[in-house]
mmCIF file of C-alpha atoms in Angstrom:
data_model
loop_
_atom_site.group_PDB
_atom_site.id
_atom_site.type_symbol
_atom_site.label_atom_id
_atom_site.label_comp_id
_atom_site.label_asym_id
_atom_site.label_seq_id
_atom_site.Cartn_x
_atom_site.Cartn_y
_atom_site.Cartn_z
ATOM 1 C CA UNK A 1 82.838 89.750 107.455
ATOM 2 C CA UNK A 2 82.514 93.144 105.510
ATOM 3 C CA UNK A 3 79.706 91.787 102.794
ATOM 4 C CA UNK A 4 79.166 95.617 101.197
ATOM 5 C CA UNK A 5 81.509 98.271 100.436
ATOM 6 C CA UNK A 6 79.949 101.669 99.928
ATOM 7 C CA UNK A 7 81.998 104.925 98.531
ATOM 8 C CA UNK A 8 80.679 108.331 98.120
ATOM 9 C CA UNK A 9 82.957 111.445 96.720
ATOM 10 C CA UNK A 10 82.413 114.996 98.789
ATOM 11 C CA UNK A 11 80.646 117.382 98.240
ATOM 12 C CA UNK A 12 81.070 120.620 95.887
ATOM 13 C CA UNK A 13 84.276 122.529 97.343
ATOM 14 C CA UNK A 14 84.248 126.390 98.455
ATOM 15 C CA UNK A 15 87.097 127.289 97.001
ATOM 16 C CA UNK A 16 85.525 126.431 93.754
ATOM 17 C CA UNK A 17 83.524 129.367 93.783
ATOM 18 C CA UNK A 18 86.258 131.421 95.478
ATOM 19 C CA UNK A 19 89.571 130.679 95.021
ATOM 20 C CA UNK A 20 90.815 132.424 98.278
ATOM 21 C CA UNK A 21 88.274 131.614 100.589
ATOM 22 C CA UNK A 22 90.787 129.778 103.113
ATOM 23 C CA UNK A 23 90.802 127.174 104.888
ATOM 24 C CA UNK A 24 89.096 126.739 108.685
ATOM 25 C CA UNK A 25 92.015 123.872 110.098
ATOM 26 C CA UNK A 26 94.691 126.217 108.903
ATOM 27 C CA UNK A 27 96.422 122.983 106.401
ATOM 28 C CA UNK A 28 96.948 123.965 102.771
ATOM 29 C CA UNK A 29 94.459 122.644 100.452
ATOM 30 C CA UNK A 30 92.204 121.798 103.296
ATOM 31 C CA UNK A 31 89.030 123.800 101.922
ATOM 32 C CA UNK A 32 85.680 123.119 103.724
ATOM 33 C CA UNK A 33 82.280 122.277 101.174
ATOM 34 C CA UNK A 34 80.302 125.337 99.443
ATOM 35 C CA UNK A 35 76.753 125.455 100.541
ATOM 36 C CA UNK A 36 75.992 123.501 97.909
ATOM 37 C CA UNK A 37 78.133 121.060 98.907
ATOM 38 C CA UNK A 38 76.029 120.995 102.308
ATOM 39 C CA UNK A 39 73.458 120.245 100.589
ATOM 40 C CA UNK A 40 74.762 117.485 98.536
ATOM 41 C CA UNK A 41 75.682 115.676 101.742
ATOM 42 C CA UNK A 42 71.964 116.038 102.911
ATOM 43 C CA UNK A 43 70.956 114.486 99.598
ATOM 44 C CA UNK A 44 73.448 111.853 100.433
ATOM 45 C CA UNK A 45 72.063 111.089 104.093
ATOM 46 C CA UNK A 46 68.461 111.196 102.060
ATOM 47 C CA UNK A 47 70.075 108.022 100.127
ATOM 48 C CA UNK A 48 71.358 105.975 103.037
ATOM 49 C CA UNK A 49 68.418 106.700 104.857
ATOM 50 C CA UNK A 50 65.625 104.796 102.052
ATOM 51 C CA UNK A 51 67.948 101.442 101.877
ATOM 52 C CA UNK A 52 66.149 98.674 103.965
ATOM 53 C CA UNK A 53 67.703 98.943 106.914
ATOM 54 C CA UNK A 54 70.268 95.547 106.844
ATOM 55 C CA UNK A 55 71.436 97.406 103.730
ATOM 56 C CA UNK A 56 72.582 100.396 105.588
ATOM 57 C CA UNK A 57 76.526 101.704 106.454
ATOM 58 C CA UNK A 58 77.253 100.863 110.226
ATOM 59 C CA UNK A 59 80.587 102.379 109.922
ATOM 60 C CA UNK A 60 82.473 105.209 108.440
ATOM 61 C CA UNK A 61 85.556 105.627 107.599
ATOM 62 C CA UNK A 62 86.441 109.202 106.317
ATOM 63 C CA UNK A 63 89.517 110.608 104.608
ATOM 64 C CA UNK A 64 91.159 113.513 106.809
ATOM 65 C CA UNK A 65 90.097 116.062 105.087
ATOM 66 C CA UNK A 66 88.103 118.945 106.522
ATOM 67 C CA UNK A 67 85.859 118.297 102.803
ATOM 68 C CA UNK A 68 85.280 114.787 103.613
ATOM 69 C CA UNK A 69 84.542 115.182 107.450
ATOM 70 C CA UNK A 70 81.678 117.508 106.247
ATOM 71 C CA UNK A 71 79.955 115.023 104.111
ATOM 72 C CA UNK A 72 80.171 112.217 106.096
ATOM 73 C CA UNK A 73 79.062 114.202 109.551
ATOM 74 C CA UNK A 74 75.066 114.441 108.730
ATOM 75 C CA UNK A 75 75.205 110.437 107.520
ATOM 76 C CA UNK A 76 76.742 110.112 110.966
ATOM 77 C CA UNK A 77 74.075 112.035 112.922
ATOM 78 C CA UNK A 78 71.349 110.252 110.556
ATOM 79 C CA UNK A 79 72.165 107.167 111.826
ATOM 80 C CA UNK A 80 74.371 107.393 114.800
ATOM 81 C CA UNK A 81 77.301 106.633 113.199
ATOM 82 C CA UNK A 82 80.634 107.674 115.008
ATOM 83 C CA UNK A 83 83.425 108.443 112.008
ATOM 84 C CA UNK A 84 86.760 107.004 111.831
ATOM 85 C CA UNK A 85 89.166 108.660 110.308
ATOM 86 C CA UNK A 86 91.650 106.767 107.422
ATOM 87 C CA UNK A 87 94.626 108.664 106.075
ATOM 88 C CA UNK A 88 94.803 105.718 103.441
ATOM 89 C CA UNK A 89 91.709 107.595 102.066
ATOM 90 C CA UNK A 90 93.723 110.923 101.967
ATOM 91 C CA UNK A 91 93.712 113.161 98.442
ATOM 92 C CA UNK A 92 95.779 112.133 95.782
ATOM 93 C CA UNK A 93 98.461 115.066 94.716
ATOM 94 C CA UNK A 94 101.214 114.876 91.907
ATOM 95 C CA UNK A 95 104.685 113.952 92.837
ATOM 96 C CA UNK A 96 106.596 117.748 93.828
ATOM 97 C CA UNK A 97 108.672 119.222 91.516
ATOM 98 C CA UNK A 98 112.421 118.693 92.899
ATOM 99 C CA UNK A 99 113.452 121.606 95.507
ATOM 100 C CA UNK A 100 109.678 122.768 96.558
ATOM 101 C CA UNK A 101 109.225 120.570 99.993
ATOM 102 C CA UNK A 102 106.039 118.059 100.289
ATOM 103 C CA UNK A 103 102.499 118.030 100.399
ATOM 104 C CA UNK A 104 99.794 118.625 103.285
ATOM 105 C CA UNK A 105 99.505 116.388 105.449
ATOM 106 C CA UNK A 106 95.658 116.220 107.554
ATOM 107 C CA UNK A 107 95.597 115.958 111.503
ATOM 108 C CA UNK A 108 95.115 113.110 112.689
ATOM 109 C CA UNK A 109 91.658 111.711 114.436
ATOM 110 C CA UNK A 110 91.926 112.951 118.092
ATOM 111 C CA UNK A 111 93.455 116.527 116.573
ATOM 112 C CA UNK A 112 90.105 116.618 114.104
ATOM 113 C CA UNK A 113 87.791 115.500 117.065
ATOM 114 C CA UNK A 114 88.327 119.358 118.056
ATOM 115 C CA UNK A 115 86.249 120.494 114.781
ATOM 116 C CA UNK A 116 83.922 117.054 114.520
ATOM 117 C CA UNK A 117 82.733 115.757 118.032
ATOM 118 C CA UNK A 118 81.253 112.392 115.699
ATOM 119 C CA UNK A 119 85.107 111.531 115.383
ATOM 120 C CA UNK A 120 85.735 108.287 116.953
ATOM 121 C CA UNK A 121 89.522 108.763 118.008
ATOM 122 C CA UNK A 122 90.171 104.876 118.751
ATOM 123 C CA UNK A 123 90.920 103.720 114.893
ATOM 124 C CA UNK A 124 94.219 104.467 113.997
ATOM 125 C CA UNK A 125 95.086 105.117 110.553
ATOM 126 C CA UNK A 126 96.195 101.445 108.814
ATOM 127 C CA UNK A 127 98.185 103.398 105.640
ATOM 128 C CA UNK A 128 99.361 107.038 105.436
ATOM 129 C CA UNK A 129 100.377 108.431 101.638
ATOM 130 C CA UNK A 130 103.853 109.696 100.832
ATOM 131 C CA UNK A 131 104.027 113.418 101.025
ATOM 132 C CA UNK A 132 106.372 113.350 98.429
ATOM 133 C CA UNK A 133 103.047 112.499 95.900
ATOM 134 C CA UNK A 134 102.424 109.959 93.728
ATOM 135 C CA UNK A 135 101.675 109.658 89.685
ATOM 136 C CA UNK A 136 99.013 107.252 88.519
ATOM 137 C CA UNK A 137 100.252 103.909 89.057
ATOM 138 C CA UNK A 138 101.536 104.876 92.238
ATOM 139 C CA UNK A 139 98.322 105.938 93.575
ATOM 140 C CA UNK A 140 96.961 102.590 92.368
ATOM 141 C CA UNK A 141 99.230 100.655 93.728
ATOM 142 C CA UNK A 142 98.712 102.912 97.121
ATOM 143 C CA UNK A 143 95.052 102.412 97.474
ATOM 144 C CA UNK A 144 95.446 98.557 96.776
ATOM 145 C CA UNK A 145 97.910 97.817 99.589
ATOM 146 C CA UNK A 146 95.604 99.902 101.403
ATOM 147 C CA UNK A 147 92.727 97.664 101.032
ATOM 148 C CA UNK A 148 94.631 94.326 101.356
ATOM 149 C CA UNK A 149 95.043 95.760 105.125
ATOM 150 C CA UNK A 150 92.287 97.952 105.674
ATOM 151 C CA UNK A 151 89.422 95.241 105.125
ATOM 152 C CA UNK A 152 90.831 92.716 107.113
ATOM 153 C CA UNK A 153 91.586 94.926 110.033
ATOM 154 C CA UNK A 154 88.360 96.249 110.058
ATOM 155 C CA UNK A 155 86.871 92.837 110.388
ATOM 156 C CA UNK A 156 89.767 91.970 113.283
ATOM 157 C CA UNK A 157 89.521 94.736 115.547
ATOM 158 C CA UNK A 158 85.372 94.890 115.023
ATOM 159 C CA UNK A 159 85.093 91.150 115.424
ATOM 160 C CA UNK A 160 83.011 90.906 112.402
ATOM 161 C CA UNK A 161 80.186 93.868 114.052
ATOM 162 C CA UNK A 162 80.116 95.490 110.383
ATOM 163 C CA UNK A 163 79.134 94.028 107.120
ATOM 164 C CA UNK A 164 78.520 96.996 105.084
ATOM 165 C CA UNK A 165 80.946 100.231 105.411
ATOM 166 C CA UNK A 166 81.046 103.271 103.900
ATOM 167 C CA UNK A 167 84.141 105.340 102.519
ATOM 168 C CA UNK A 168 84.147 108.615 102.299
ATOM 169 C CA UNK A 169 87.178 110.091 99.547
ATOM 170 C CA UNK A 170 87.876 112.168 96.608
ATOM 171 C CA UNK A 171 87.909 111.500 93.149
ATOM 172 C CA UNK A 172 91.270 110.124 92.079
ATOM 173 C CA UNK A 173 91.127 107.696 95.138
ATOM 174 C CA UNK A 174 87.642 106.510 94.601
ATOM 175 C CA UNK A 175 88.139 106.007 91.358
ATOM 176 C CA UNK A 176 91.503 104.124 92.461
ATOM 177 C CA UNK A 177 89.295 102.098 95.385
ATOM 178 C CA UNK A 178 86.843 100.705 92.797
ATOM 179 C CA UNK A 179 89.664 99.881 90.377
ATOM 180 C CA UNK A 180 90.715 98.040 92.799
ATOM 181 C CA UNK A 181 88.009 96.731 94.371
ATOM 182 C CA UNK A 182 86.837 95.321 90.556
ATOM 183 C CA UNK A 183 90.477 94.214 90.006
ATOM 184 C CA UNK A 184 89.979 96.438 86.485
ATOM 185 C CA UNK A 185 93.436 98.789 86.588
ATOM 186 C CA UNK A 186 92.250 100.415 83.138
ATOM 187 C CA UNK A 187 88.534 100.494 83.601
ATOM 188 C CA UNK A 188 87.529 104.109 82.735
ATOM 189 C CA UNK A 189 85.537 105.925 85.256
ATOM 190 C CA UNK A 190 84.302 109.567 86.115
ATOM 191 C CA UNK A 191 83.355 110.386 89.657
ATOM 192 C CA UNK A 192 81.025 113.333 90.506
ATOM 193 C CA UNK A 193 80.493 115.579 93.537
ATOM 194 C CA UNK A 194 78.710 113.267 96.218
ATOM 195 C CA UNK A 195 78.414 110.313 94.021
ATOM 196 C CA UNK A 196 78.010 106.469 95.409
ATOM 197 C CA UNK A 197 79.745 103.166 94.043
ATOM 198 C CA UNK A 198 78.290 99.921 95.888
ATOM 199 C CA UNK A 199 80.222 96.726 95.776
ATOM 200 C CA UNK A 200 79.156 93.288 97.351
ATOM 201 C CA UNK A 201 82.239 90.619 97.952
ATOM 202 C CA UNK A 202 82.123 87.824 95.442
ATOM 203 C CA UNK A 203 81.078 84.137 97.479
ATOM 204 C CA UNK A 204 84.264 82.313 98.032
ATOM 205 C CA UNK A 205 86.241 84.734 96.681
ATOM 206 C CA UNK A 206 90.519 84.969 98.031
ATOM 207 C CA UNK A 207 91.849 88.190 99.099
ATOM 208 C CA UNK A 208 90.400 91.794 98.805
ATOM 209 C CA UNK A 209 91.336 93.152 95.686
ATOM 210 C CA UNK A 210 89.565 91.718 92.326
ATOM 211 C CA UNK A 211 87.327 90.557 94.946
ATOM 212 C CA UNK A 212 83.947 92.186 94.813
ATOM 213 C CA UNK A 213 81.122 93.038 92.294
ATOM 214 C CA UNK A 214 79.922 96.721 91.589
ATOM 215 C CA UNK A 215 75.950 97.328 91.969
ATOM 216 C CA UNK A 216 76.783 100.793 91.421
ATOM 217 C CA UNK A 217 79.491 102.892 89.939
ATOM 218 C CA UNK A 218 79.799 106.750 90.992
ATOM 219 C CA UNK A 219 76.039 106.723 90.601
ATOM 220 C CA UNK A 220 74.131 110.234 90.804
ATOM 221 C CA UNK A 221 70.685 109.616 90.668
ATOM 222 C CA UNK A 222 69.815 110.337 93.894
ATOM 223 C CA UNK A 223 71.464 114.252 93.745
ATOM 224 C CA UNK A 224 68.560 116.273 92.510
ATOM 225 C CA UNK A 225 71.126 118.648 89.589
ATOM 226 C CA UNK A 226 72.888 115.459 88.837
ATOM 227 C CA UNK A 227 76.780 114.453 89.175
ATOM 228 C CA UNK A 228 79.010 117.932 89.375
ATOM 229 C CA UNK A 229 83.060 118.367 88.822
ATOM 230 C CA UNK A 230 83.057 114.514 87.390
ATOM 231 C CA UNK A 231 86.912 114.138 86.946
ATOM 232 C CA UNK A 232 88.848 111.056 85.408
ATOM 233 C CA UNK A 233 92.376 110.234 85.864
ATOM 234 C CA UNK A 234 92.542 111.495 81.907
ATOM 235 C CA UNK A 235 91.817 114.963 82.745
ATOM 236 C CA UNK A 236 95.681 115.101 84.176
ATOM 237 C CA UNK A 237 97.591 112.517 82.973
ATOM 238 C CA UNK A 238 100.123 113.542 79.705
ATOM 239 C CA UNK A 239 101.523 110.030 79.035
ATOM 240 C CA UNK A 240 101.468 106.487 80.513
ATOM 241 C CA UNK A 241 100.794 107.377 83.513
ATOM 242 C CA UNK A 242 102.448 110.121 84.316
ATOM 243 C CA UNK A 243 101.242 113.429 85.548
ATOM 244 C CA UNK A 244 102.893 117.155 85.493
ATOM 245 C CA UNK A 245 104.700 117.696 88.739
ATOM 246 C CA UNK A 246 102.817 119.758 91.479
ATOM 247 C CA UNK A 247 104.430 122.673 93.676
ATOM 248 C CA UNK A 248 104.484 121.403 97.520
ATOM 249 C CA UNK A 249 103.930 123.471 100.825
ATOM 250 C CA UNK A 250 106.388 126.396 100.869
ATOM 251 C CA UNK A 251 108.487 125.788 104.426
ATOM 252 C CA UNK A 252 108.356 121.944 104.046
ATOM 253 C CA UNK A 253 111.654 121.897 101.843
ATOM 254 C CA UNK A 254 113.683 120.857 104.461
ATOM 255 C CA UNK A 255 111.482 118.304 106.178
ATOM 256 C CA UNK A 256 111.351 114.424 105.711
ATOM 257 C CA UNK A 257 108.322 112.177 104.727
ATOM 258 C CA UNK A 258 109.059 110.164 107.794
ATOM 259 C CA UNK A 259 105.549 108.950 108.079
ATOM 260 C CA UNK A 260 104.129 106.758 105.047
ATOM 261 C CA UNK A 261 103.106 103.490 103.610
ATOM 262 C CA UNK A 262 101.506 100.768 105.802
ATOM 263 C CA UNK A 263 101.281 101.755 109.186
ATOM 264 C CA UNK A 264 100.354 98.079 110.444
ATOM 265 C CA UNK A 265 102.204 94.719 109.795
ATOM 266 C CA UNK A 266 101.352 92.985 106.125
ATOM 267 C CA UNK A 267 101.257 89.794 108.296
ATOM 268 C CA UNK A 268 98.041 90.586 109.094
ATOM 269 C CA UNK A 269 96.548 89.366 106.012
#
C-alpha cells in the first residue's frame, strides 16, 4: 500500500528567459528547463537523497513533458529509479477559443524513451486530459478521477512493491493533486519552481481523495534562492472558476480529441 505521496513542480523553464528558444521534441509548448532549472533538479535530488532511506521515492511517475522528464531524470539516476510516464499528470491549458483546433498533446512513454533512456515504457498512462482544455473545476475534477485510479493501480500492478511515490507535475496540477489529496477544493496554495508537498495516508481511511495528511505543502527550503514563478489558480481565473479562453495548435482545427478521460475501467476501485 502507497503510505507517502511525494510531489515536486519542475524546474525554471527556458523559454522564460527566451521566449523563442524552441522546443527539442518538436510539440508546442514542450520547452526543456533553463540552466537554472538544471540546477534546481540537482537541489531536488540533494533533498531525496538526506531522507532516511525507508523515507525515500521508489517510484516515479512523471508528466510527459520534456520539462518534467528533466527534473525527474537526475532523482532517477540518484537512486536508480526507472520513470514512468502519466499523462494524467499532463499541463493544465484553458479551454480553446471556438474555431482554433486543440492543445498539445506529449508522446507517449516508449516515443519519449528516445530522449530519456530512464523511461520505463511498461506503465501505460491510467488518464489522458481533454485536448479541448479545461477551466478550474474541470481540472479539479480531472486530477481527482485521476487519483481514484491512479493509486490503486499502482498498488495492483506493483503488488504493493512501493509505499512512497513521487509525482513529478506543474503548477496548476499540483496544486489540483494536493487539493485533492487534502479533500480541501478551496484551500489556497502557491507552488514554486521545484517545490515538494509530502502527504502520508490517514490510518483507516476509505478511498483516495480526502484521504491523506500534508507534512509539507510546496515547500522550498531546500532550493538555495528560494521558491521561483510561485503561481496560484488566482493569477488566471476572472470569475468562479472560469478562465479566458486559450488559442490551440494551428493545424489541429480539424482533428478530434479521440483520446481522453480514464484510460482504465472505474471498476477497478
Amino acid at each position: 500500500m502507497i503510505e507517502t505521496i511525494y510531489i515536486a513542480r519542475h524546474g525554471f523553464r527556458s523559454n522564460w528567459i527566451d521566449a523563442n528558444c524552441g522546443t527539442i521534441t518538436g510539440l508546442p509548448r514542450d520547452h526543456p528547463l533553463a540552466a537554472y532549472g538544471e540546477f534546481q533538479a540537482q537541489e531536488l535530488v540533494a533533498y531525496f537523497q538526506s531522507l532516511p532511506e525507508a523515507k525515500r521515492p521508489t517510484a516515479i511517475f512523471s508528466s510527459p513533458y520534456y520539462r518534467c522528464l528533466q527534473t525527474s531524470l537526475p532523482i532517477a539516476r540518484a537512486s536508480n529509479l526507472p520513470i514512468f510516464v502519466e499523462h494524467g499528470l499532463s499541463e493544465w491549458y484553458s479551454p480553446v477559443a471556438p474555431g482554433t483546433g486543440l492543445h498539445p498533446r506529449p508522446l507517449t512513454a516508449p516515443d519519449l524513451k528516445r530522449y530519456f533512456s530512464d523511461i520505463e515504457p511498461s506503465w501505460s498512462s491510467v488518464w489522458y486530459p481533454s485536448r479541448k482544455g479545461e477551466d478550474v473545476e474541470e481540472v479539479h475534477a480531472r486530477v481527482n478521477g485521476f487519483l481514484d485510479l491512479f493509486v490503486p493501480e499502482v498498488e495492483a500492478r506493483f503488488a504493493g512493491d512501493h509505499k512512497n511515490i513521487l509525482l513529478v507535475s506543474h503548477a496548476a496540477t499540483t496544486i489540483a493533486l494536493c487539493r485533492g489529496l487534502l479533500g480541501r477544493p478551496d484551500m489556497s496554495l502557491r507552488v514554486g519552481c521545484c517545490s515538494v508537498s509530502e502527504f502520508s495516508r490517514k490510518p483507516e481511511a476509505n478511498g483516495i481523495v480526502g484521504a491523506w495528511d500534508a507534512n509539507k505543502l510546496a515547500d522550498d527550503s531546500h532550493l538555495k534562492d528560494g521558491a521561483s514563478r510561485d503561481w496560484g489558480f488566482e493569477d488566471i481565473m476572472v470569475a468562479s472558476g472560469k478562465v479566458i479562453n486559450d488559442i490551440g495548435v494551428p493545424g489541429t482545427e480539424k482533428l478530434e480529441d479521440d483520446t481522453c478521460g480514464p484510460q482504465i475501467p472505474r471498476s477497478v476501485l
